[in-house]
mmCIF file with all atom_site columns, C-alpha atoms in Angstrom:
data_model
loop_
_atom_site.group_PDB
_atom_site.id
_atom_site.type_symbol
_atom_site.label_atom_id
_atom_site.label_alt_id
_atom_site.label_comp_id
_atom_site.label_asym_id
_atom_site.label_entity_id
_atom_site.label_seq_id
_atom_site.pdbx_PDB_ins_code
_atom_site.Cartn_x
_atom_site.Cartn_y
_atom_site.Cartn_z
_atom_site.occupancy
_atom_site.B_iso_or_equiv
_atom_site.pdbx_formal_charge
_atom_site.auth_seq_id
_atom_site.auth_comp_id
_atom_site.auth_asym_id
_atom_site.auth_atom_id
_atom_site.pdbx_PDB_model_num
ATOM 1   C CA . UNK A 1 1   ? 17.455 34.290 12.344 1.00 46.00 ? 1   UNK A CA 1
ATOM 2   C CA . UNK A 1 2   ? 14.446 35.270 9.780  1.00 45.00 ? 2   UNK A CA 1
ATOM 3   C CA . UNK A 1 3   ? 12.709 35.956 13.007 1.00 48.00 ? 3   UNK A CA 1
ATOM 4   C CA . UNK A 1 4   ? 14.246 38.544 14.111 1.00 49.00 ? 4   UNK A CA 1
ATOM 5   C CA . UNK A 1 5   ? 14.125 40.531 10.880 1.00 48.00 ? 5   UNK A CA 1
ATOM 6   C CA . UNK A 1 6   ? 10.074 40.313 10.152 1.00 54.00 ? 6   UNK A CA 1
ATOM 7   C CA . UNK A 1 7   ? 7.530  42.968 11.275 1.00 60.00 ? 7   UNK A CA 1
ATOM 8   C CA . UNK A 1 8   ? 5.709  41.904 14.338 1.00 65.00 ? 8   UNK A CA 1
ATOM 9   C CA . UNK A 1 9   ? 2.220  42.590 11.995 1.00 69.00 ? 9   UNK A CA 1
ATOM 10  C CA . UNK A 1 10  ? 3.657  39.729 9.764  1.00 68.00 ? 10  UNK A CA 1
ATOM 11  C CA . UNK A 1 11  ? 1.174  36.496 11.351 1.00 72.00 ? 11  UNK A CA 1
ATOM 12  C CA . UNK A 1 12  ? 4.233  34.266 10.370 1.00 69.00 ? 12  UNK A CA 1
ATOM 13  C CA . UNK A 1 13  ? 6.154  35.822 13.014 1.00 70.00 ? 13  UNK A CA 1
ATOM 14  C CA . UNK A 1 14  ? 4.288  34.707 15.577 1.00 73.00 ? 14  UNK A CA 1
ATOM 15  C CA . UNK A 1 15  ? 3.725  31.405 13.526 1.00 73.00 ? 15  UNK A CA 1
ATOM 16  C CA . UNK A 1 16  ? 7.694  30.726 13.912 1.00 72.00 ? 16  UNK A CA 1
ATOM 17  C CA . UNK A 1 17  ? 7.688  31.827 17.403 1.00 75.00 ? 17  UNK A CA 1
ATOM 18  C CA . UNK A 1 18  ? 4.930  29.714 18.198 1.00 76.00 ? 18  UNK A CA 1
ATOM 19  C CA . UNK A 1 19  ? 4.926  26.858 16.611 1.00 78.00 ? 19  UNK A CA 1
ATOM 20  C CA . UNK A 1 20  ? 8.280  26.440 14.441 1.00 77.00 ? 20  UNK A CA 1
ATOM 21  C CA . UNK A 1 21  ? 10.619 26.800 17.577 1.00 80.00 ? 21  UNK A CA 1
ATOM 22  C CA . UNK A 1 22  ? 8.682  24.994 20.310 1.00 85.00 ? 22  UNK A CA 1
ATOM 23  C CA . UNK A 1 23  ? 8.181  22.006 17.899 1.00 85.00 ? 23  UNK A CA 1
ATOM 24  C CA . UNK A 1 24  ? 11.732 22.024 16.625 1.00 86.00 ? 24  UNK A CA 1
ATOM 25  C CA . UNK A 1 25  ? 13.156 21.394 20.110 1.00 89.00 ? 25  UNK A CA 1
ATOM 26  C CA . UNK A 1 26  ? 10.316 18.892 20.724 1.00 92.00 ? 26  UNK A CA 1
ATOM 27  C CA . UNK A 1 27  ? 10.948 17.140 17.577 1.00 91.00 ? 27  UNK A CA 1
ATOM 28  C CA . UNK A 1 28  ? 15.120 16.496 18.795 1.00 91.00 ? 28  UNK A CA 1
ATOM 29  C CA . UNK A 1 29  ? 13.578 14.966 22.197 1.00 93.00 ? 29  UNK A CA 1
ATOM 30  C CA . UNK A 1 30  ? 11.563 12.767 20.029 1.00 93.00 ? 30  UNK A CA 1
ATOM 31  C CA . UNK A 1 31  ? 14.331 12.007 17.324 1.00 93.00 ? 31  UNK A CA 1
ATOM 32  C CA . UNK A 1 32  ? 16.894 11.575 20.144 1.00 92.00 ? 32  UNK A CA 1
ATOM 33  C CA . UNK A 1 33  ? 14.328 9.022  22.217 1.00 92.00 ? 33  UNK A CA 1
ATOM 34  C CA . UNK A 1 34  ? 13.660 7.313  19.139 1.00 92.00 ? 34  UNK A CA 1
ATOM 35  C CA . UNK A 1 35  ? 17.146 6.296  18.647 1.00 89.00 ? 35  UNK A CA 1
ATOM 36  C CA . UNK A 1 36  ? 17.596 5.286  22.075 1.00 86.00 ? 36  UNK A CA 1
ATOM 37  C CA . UNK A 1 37  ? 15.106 2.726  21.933 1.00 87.00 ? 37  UNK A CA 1
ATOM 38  C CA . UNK A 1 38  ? 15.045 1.649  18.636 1.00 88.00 ? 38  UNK A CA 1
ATOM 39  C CA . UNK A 1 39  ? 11.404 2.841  18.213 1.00 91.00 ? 39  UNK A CA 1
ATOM 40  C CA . UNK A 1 40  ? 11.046 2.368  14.384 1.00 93.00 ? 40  UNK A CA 1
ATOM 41  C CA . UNK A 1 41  ? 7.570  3.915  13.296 1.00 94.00 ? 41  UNK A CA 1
ATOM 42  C CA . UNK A 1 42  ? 9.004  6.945  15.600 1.00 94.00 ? 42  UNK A CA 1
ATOM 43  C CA . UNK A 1 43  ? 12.384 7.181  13.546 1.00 93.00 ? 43  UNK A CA 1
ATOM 44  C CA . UNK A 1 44  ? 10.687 6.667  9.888  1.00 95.00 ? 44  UNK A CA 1
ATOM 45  C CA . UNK A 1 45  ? 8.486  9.531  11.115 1.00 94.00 ? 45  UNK A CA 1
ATOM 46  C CA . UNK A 1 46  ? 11.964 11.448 12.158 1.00 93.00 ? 46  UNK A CA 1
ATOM 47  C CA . UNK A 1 47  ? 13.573 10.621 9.034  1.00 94.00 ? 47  UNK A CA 1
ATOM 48  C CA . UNK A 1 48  ? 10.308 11.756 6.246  1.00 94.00 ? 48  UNK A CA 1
ATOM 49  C CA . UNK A 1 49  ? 10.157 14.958 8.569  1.00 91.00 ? 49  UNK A CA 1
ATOM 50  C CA . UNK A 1 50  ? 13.912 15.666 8.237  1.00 91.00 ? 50  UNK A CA 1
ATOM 51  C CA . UNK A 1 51  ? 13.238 14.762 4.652  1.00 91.00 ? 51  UNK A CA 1
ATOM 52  C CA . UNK A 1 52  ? 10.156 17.398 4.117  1.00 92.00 ? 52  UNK A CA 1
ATOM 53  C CA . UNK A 1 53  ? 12.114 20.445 6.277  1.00 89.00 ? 53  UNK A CA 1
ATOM 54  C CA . UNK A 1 54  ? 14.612 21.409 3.129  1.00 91.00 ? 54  UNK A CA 1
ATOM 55  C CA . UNK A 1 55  ? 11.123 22.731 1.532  1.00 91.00 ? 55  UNK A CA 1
ATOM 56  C CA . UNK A 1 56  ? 10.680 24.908 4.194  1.00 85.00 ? 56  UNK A CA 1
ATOM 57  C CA . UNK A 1 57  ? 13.628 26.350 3.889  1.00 87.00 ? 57  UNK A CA 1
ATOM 58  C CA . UNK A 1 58  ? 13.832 26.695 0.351  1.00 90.00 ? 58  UNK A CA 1
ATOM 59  C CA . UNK A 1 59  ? 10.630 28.549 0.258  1.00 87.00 ? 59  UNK A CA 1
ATOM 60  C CA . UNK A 1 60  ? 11.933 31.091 3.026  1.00 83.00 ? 60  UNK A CA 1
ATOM 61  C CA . UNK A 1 61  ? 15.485 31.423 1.183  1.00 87.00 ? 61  UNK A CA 1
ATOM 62  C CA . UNK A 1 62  ? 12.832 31.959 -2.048 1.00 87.00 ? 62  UNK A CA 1
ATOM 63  C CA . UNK A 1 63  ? 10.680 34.285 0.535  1.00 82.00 ? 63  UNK A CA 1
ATOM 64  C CA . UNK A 1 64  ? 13.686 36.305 1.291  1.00 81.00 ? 64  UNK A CA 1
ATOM 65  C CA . UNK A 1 65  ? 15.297 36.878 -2.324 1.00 81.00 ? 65  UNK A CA 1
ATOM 66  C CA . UNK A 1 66  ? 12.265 37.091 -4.645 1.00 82.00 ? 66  UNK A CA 1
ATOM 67  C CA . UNK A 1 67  ? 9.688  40.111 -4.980 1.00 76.00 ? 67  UNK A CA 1
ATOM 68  C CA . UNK A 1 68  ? 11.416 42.211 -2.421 1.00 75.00 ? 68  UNK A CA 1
ATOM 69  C CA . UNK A 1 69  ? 10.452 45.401 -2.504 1.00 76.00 ? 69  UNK A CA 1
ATOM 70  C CA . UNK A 1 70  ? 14.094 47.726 -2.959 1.00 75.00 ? 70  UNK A CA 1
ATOM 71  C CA . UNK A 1 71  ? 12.228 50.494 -0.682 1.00 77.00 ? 71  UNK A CA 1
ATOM 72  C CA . UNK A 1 72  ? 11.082 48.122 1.984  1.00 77.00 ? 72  UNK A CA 1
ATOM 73  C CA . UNK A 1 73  ? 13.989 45.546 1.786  1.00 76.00 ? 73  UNK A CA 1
ATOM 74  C CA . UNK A 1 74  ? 13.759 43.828 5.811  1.00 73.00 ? 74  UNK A CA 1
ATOM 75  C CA . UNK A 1 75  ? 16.620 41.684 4.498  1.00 73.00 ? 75  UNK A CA 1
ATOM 76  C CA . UNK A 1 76  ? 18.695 44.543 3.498  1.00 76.00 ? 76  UNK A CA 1
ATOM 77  C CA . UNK A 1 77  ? 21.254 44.507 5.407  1.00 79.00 ? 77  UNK A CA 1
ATOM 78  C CA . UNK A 1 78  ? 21.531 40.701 6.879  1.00 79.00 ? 78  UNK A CA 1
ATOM 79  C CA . UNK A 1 79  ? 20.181 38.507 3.877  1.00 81.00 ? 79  UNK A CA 1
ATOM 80  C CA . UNK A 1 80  ? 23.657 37.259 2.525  1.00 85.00 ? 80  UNK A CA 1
ATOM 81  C CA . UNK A 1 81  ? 24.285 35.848 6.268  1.00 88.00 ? 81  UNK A CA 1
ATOM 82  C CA . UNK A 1 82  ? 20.952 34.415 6.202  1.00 86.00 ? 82  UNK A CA 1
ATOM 83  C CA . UNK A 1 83  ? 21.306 33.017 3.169  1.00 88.00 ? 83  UNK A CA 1
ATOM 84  C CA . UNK A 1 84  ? 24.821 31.440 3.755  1.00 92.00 ? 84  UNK A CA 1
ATOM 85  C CA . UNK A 1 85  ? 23.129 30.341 7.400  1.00 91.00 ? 85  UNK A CA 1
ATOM 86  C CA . UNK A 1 86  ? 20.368 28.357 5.313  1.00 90.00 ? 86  UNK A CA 1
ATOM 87  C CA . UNK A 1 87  ? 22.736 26.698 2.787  1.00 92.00 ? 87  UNK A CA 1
ATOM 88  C CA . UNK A 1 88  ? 24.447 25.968 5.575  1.00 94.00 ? 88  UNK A CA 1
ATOM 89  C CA . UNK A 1 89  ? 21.153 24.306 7.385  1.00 91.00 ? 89  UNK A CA 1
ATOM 90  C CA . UNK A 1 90  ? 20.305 22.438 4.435  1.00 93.00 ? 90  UNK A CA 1
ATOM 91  C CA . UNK A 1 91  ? 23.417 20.871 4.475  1.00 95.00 ? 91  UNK A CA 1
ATOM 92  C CA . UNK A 1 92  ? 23.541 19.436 7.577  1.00 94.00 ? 92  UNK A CA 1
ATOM 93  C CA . UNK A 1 93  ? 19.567 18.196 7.155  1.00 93.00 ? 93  UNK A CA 1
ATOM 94  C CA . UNK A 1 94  ? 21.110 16.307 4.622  1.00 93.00 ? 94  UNK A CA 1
ATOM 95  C CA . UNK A 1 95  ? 23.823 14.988 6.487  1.00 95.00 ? 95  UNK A CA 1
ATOM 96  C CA . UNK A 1 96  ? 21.417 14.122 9.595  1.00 93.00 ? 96  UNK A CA 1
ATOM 97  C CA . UNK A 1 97  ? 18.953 12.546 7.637  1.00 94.00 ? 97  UNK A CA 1
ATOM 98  C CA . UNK A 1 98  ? 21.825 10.149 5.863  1.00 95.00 ? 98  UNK A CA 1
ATOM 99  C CA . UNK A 1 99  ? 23.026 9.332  9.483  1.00 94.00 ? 99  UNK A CA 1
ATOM 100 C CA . UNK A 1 100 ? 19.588 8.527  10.660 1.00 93.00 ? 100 UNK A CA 1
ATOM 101 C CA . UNK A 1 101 ? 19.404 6.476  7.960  1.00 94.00 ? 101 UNK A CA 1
ATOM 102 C CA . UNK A 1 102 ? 21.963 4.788  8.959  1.00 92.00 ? 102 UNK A CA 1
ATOM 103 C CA . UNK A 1 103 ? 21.002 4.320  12.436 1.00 89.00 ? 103 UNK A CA 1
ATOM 104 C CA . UNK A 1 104 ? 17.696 2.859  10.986 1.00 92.00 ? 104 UNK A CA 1
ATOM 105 C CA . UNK A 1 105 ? 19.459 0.686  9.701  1.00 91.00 ? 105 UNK A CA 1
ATOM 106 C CA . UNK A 1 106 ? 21.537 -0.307 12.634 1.00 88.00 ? 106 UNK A CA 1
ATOM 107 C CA . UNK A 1 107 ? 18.683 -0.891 14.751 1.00 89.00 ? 107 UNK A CA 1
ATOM 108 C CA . UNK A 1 108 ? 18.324 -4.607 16.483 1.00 86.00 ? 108 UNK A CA 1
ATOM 109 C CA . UNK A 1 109 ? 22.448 -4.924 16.395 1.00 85.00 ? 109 UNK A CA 1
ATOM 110 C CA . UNK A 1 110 ? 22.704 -4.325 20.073 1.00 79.00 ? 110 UNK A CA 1
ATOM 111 C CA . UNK A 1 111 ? 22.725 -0.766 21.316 1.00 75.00 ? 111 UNK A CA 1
ATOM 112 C CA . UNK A 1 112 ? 19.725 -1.083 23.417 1.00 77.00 ? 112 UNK A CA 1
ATOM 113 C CA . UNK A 1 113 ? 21.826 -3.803 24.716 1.00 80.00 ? 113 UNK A CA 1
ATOM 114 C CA . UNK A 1 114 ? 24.710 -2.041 25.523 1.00 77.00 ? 114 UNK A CA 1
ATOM 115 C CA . UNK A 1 115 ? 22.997 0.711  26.952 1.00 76.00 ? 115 UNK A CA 1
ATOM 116 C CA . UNK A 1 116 ? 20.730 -1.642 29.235 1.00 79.00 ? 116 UNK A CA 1
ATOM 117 C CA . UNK A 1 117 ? 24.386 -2.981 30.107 1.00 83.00 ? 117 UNK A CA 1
ATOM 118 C CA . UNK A 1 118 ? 26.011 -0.040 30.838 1.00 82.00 ? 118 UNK A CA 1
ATOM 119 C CA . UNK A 1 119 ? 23.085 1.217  33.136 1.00 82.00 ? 119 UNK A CA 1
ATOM 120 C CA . UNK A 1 120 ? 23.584 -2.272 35.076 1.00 85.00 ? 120 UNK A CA 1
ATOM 121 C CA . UNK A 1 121 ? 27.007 -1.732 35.446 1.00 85.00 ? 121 UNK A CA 1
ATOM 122 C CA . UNK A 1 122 ? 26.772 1.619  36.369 1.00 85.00 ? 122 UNK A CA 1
ATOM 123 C CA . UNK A 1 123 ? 24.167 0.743  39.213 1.00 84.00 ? 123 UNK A CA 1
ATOM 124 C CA . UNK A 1 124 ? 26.643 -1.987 40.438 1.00 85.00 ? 124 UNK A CA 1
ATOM 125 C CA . UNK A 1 125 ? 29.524 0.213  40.841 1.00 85.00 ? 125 UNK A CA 1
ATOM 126 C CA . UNK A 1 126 ? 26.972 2.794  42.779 1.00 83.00 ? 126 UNK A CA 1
ATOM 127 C CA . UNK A 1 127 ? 25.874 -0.303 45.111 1.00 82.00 ? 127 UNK A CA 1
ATOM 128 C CA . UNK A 1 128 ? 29.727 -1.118 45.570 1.00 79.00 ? 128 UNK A CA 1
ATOM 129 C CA . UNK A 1 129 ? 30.678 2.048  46.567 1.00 80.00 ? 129 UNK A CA 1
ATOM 130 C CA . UNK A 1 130 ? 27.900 2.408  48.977 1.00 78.00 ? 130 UNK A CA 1
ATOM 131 C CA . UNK A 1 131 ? 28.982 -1.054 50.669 1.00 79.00 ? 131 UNK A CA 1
ATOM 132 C CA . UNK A 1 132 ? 32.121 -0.405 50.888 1.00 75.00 ? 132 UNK A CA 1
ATOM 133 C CA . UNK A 1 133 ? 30.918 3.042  52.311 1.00 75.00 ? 133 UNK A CA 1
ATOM 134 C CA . UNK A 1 134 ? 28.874 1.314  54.890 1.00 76.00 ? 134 UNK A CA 1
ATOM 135 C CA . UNK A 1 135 ? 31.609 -1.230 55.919 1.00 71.00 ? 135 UNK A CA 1
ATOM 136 C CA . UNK A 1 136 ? 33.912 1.724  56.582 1.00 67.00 ? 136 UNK A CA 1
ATOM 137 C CA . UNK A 1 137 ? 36.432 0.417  53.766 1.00 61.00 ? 137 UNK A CA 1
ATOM 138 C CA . UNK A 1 138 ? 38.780 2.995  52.381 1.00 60.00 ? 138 UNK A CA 1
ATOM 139 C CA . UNK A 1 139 ? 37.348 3.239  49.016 1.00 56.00 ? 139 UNK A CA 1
ATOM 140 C CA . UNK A 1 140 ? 41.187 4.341  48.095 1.00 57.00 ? 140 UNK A CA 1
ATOM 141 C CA . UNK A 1 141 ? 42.991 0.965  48.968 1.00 52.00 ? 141 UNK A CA 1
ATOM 142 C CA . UNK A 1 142 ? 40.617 -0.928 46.962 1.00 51.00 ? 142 UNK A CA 1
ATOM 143 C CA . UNK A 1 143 ? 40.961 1.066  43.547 1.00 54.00 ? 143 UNK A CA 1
ATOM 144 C CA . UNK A 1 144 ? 41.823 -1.703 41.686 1.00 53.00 ? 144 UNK A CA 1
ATOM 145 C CA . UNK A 1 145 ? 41.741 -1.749 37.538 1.00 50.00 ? 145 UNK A CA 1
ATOM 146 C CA . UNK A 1 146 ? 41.705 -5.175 36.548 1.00 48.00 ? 146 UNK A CA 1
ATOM 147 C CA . UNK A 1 147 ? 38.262 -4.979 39.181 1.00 48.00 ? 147 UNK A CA 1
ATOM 148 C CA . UNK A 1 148 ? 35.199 -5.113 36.768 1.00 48.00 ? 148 UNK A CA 1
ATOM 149 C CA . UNK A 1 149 ? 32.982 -2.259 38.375 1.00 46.00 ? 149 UNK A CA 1
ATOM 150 C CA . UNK A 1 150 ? 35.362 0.097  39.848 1.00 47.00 ? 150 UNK A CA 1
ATOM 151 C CA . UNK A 1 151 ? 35.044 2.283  36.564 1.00 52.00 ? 151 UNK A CA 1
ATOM 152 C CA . UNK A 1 152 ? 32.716 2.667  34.301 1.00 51.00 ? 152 UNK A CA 1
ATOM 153 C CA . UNK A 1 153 ? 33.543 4.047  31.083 1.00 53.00 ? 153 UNK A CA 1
ATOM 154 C CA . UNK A 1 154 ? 31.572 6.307  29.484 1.00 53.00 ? 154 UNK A CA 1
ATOM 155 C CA . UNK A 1 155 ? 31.925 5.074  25.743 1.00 55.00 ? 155 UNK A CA 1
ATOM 156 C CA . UNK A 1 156 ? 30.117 1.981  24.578 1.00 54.00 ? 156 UNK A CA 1
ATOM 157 C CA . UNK A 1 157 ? 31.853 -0.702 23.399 1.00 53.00 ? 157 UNK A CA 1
ATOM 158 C CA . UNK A 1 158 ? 30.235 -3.208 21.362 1.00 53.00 ? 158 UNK A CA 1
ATOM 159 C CA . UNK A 1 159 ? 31.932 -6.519 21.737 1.00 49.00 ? 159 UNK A CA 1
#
């Protein structure tokens, strides 16, 4: 949102659109892969970034509401919903970094387990339906629920 209220002059404009944005949505791949596969150098690097990013916020909510210029106020009109939007951010950094934290913590209990599992099952239930495809079965006589691969659910459940 601060983007879209700086002067195009302003080199941290292009900063933000360059490098701030791009590497924001690169850094969720990266979080969310780290998770996945319970790569732990990769989620302690997640976790001290998430940990660092409240200063950059504070020092734009500081940027935006310190030595502003009454004349040539670019905030004038929007800074109270930028303001709430970056309480609101730091909040949920908080939050995310607690839960990562958490999944840290987690890791070696079995999720890359059950996920390795449910991609297994999955691929059985795709193989089953293609014999039965290729036999000429009716796929809708042989719906059966106590049959382990006929669904697969799409929640993990750790046993």
């Amino acid at each position: 949102l601060a983007t879209l209220v700086l002067r195009v002059s302003d080199p941290e404009t292009w900063v933000q659109i360059g490098v701030v944005i791009p590497g924001s949505v690169l850094f969720l791949v990266l979080s969310f892969w780290a998770l996945k596969v319970e790569n732990k150098r990769m989620m302690i690097a997640v976790i001290v970034c998430l940990g660092l990013s409240p200063a950059y916020f504070i020092y734009k909510l500081v940027r935006m509401n310190v030595g502003i210029d009454r004349n040539k106020d670019p905030y004038l009109d929007s800074r109270k919903y930028l303001t709430f939007f970056i309480v609101v951010t730091l909040a949920l950094i908080l939050v995310t970094v607690y839960v990562s934290i958490q999944c840290f913590r987690n890791f070696g209990t079995g999720l890359k387990e059950a996920i390795a599992d449910y991609d297994a099952r999955k691929a059985q239930l795709k193989a089953n339906k293609a014999l039965l495809a290729n036999a000429g079965v009716d796929q809708s006589s042989t719906t059966n629920p106590d049959y382990e691969y006929t669904e697969v659910h799409e929640r993990f459940v750790l046993e």
